[in-house]
mmCIF file of C-alpha atoms in Angstrom:
data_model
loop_
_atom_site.group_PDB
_atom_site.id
_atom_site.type_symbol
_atom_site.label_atom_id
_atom_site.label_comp_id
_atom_site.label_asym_id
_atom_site.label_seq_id
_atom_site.Cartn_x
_atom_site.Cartn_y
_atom_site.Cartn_z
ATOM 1 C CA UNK A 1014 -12.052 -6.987 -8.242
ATOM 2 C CA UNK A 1015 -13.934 -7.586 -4.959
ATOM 3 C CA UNK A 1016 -10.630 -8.498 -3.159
ATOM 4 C CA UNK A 1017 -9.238 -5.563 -4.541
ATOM 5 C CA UNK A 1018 -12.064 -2.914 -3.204
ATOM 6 C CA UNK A 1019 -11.675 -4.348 0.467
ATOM 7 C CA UNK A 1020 -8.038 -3.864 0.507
ATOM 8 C CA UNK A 1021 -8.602 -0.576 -0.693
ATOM 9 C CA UNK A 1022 -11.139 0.130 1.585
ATOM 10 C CA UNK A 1023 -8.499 -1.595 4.663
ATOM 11 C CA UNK A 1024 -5.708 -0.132 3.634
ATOM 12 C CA UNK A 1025 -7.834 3.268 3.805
ATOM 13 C CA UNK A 1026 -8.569 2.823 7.122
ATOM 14 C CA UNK A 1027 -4.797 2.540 7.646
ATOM 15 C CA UNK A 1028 -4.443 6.258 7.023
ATOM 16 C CA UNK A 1029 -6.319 7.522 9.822
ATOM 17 C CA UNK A 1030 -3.607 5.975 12.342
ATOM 18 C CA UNK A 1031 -0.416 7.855 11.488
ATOM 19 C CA UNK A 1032 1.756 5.695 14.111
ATOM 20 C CA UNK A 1033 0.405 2.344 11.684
ATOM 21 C CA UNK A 1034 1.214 3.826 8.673
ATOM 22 C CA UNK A 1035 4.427 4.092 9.439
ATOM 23 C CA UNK A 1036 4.992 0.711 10.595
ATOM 24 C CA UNK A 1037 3.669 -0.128 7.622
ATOM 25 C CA UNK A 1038 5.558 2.196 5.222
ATOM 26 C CA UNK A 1039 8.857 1.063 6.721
ATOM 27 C CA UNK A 1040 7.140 -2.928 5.807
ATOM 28 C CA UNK A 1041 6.632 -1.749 2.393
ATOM 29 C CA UNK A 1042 10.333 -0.392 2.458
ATOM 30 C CA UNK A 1043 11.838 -3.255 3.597
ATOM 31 C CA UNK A 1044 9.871 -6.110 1.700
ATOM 32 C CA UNK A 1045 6.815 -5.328 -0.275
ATOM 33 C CA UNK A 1046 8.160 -2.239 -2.411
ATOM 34 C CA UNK A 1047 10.851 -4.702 -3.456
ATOM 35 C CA UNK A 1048 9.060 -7.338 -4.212
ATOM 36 C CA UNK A 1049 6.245 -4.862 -5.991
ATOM 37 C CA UNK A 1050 8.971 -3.497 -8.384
ATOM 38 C CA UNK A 1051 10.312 -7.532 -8.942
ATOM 39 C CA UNK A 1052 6.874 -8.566 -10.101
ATOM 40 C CA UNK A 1053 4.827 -5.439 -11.467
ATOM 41 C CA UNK A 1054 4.649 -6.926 -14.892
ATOM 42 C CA UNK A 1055 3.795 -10.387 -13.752
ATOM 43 C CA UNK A 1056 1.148 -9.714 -10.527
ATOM 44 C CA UNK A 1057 -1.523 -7.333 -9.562
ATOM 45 C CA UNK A 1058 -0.426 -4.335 -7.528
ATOM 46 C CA UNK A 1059 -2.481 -1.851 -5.928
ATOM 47 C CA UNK A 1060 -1.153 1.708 -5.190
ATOM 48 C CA UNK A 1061 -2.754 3.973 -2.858
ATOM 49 C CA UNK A 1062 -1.772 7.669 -2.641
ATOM 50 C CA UNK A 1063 -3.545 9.045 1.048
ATOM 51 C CA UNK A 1064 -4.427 12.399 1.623
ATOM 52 C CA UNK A 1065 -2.214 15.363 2.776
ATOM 53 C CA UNK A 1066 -4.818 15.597 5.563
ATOM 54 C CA UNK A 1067 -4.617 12.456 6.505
ATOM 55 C CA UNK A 1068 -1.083 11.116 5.895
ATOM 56 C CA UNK A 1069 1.341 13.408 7.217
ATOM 57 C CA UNK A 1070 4.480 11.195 7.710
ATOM 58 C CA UNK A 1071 6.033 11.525 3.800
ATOM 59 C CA UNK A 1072 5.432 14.400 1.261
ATOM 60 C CA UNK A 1073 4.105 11.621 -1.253
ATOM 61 C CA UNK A 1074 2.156 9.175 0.602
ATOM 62 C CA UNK A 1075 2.113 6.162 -0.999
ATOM 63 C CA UNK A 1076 1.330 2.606 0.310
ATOM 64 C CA UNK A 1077 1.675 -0.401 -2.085
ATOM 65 C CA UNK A 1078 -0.246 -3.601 -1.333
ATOM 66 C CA UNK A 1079 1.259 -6.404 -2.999
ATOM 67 C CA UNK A 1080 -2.182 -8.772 -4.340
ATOM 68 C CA UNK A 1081 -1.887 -12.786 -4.931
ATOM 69 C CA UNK A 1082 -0.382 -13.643 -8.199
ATOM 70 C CA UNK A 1083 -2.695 -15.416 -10.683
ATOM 71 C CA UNK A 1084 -1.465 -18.898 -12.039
#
């Protein structure tokens, strides 16, 4: 759960740079959100909804970070 509080905590710090969430919105497009849906029932995913305030790119911000998969 430690792992998981510091990429909350990183990917936080991704929302205060508009131009880097967007590079890394079109990432999760492209790769991640696939690969998210693929394994949601067999790996840990962690979804983080920014605030309106911060995020101002998408109506629904929403970044999904993709953790290792337990054996």
């Amino acid at each position: 759960m430690q792992n998981g509080l510091v990429i909350f905590h990183r990917a936080s710090l991704w929302c205060n740079s508009e131009t880097r969430l967007h590079i890394f919105w079109k990432i999760c497009n492209t790769f991640f959100l696939g690969l998210f849906l693929a394994r949601l029932y067999l790996c840990f995913g962690l979804v983080i909804i920014c605030s309106l305030n911060s995020c101002t790119i998408l109506s629904i911000k929403i970044i999904l970070i993709i953790l290792p998969c337990g054996s």
